[in-house]
C-alpha positions as a Python dict, from the first residue, in 0.01 Angstrom:
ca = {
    (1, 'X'): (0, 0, 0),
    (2, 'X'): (-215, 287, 41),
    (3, 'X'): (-97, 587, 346),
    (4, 'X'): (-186, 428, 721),
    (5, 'X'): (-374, 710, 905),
    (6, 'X'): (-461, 524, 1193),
    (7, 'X'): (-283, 522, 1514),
    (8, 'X'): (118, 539, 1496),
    (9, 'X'): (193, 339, 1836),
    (10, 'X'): (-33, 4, 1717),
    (11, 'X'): (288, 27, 1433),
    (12, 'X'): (512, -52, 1687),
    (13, 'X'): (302, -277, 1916),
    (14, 'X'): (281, -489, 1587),
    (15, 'X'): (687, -498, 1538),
    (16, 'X'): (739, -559, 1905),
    (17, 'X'): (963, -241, 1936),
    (18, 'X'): (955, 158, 1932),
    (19, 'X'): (969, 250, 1614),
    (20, 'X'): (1004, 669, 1714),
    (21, 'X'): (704, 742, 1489),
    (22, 'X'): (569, 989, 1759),
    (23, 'X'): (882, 1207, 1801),
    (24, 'X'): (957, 1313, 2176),
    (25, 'X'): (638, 1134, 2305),
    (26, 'X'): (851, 820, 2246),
    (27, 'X'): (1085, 921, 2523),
    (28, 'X'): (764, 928, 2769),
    (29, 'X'): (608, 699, 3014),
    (30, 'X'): (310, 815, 2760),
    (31, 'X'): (434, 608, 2493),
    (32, 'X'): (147, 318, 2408),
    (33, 'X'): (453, 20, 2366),
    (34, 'X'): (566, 91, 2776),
    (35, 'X'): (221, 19, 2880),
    (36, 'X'): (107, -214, 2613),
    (37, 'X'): (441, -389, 2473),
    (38, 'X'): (258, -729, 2301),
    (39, 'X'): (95, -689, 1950),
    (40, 'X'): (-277, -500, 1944),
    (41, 'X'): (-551, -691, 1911),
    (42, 'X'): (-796, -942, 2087),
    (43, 'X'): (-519, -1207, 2075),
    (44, 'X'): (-215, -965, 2101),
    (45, 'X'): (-36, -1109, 2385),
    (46, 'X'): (-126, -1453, 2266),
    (47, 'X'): (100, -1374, 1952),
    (48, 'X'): (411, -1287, 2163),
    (49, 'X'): (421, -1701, 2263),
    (50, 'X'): (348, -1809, 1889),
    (51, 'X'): (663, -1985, 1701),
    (52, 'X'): (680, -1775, 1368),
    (53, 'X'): (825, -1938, 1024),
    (54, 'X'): (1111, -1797, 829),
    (55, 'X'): (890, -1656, 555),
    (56, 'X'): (748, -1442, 868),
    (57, 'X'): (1051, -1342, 988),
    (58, 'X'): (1152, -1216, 693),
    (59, 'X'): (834, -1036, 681),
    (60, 'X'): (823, -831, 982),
    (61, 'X'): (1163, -719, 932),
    (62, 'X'): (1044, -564, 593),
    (63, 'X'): (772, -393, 736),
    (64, 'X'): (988, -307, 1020),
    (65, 'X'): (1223, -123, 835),
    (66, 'X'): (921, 4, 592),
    (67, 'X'): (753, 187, 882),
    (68, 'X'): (1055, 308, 1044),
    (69, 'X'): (1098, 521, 717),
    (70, 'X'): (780, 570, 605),
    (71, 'X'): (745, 464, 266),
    (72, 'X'): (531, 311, 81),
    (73, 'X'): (508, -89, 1),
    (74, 'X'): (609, 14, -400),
    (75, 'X'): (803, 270, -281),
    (76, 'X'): (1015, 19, -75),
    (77, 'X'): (1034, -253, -361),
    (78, 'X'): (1239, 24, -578),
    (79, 'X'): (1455, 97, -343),
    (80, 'X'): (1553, -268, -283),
    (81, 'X'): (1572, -255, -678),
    (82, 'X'): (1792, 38, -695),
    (83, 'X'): (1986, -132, -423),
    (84, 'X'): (2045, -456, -558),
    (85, 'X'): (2193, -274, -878),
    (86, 'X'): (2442, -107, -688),
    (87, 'X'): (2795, -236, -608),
    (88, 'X'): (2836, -368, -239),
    (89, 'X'): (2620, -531, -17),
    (90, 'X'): (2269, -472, -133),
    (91, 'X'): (2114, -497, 276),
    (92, 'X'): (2390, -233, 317),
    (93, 'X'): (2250, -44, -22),
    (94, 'X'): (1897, 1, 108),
    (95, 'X'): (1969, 141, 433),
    (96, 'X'): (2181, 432, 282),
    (97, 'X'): (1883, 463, 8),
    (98, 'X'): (1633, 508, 293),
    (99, 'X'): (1887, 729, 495),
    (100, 'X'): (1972, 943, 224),
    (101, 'X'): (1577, 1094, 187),
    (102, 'X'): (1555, 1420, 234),
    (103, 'X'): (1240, 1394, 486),
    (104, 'X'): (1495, 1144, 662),
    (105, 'X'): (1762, 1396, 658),
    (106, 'X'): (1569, 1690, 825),
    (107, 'X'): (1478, 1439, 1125),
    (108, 'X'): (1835, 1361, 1143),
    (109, 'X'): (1942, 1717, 1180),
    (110, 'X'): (1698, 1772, 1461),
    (111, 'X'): (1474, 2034, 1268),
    (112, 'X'): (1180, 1764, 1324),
    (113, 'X'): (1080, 1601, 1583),
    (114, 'X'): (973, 1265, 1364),
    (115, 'X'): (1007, 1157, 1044),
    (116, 'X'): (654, 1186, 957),
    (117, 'X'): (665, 1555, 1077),
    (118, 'X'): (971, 1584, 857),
    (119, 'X'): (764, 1462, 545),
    (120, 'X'): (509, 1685, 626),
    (121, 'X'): (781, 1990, 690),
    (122, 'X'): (956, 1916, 364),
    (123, 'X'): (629, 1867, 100),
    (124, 'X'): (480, 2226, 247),
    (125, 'X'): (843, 2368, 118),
    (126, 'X'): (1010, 2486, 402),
    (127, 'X'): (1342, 2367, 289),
    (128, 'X'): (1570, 2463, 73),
    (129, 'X'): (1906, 2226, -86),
    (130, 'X'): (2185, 2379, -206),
    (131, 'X'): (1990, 2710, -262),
    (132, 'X'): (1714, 2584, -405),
    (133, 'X'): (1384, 2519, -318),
    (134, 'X'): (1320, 2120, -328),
    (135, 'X'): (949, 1988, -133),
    (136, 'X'): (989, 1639, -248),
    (137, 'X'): (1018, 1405, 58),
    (138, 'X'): (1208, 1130, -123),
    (139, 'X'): (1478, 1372, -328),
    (140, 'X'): (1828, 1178, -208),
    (141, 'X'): (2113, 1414, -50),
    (142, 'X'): (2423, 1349, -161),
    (143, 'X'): (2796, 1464, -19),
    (144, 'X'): (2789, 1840, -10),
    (145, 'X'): (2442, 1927, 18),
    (146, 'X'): (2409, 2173, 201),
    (147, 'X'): (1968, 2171, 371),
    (148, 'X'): (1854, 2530, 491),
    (149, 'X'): (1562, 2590, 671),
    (150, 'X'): (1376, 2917, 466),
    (151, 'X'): (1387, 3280, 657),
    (152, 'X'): (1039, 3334, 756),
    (153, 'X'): (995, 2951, 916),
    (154, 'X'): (1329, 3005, 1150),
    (155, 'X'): (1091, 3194, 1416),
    (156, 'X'): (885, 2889, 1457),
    (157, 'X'): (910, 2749, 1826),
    (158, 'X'): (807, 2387, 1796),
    (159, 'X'): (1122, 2429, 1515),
    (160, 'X'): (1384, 2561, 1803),
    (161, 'X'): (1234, 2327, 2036),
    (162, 'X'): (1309, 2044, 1796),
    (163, 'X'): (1663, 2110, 1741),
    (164, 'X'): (1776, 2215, 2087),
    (165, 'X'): (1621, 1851, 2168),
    (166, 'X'): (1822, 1709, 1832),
    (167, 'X'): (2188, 1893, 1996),
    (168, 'X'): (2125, 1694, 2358),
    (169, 'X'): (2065, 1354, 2173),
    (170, 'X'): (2346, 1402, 1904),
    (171, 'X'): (2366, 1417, 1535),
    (172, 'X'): (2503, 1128, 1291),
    (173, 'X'): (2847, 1129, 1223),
    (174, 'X'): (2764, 1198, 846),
    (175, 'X'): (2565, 1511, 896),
    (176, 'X'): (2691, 1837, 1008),
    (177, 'X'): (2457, 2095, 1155),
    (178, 'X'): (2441, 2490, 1190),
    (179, 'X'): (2210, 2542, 1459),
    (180, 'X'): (2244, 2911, 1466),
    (181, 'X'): (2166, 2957, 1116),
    (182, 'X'): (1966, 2682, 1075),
    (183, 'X'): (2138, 2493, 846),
    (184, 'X'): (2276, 2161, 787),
    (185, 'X'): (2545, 1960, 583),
    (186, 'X'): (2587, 1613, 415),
    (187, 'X'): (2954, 1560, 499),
    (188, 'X'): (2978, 1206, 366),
    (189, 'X'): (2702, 848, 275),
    (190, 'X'): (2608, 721, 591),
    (191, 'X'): (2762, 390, 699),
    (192, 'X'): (2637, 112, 823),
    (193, 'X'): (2758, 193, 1149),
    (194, 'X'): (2576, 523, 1114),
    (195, 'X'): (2255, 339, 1150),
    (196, 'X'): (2153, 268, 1514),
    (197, 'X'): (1820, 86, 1477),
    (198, 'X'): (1816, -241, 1546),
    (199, 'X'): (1776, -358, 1184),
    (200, 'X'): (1885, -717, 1056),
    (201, 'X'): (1891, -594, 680),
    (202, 'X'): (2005, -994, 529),
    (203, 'X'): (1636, -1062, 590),
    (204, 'X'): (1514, -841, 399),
    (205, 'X'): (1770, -939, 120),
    (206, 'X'): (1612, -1301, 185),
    (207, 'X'): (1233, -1170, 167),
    (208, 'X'): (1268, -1031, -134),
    (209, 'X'): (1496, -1352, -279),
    (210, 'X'): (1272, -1588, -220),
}
């Protein structure tokens, strides 16, 4: 699937819920989905009343779950590869996978304000893991990482804005953050229980079974 650059909020019109593509706008009366909650389209709200099969089911929880992380459809199909490899559940698998990437990471310890601003923070190399400089989105953090925001960046207010938002909301369980010197720390693999989305991962496991 090639990169959607057309409007984030008709993402989660489609799926039915707020997908927090739009960082703090999401917590507005401005958000599109509290004004316009059915699907977009001429026959959007018609949709919302239409019996969907399994195989559709199945579907929009893939693409769900694909948009809520913003990968790519190939990219996604690997990672459900890589999961299915590993020992444990393999629904269980992917979400760590997903919640492991680095771009995922930096939204998590508040230095974005989205994940798609945390993509876009991370490929123009403003982090730093472990020391070193790493500006690949998907690069997986693993216990002990520890993610630094670079010097010159730390002056940057929509940066301190973002992370005195990110210490009122909270920070996972699994992460450990330095606000003061702008770091952060992967203190253990997220859990399940780490993940708060409302995300039925044994359909996705089915989608891809079929």
């Amino acid at each position: 699937m090639a990169k959607y650059t057309g409007p984030r909020c008709r993402l989660c019109r489609r799926e039915g819920m707020k997908l927090f593509l739009k960082g703090d706008r999401c917590y507005t009366d401005k958000c599109a989905f509290e004004r316009r909650s059915y699907p977009p389209g001429q026959h959007g709200q018609a949709q919302i009343r239409a019996k969907r099969s399994d195989y559709g089911i199945r579907l929009r929880e893939k693409q769900k779950v694909k948009r809520i992380y913003g990968v790519s459809e190939k990219q996604f199909a690997k990672y459900f590869d890589r999961a299915d490899r590993m020992k444990g559940q393999t629904g269980h698998n992917l979400l760590q996978l997903l919640e492991r990437r680095l771009d995922n990471v930096v939204y998590r310890l508040g230095f974005a304000s989205s994940r798609m601003q945390a993509r876009q923070m991370v490929a123009h190399g403003l982090f730093k893991v472990n020391g070193r400089n790493v500006d690949i989105p998907s690069y997986l953090v693993k216990p002990g990482d520890v993610i630094e925001l670079k010097e010159k960046y730390r002056q940057n207010a929509m940066i301190q804005e973002n992370l005195e938002a990110a210490v009122r909301r909270g920070i996972p369980q699994w992460l450990e953050l330095d606000a003061d010197n702008f770091k952060g720390k992967v203190k253990a693999l997220p859990t399940r229980e780490d993940i708060t989305m409302p995300i039925q991962e044994q359909l996705i496991v089915e989608f891809y079974s079929r």
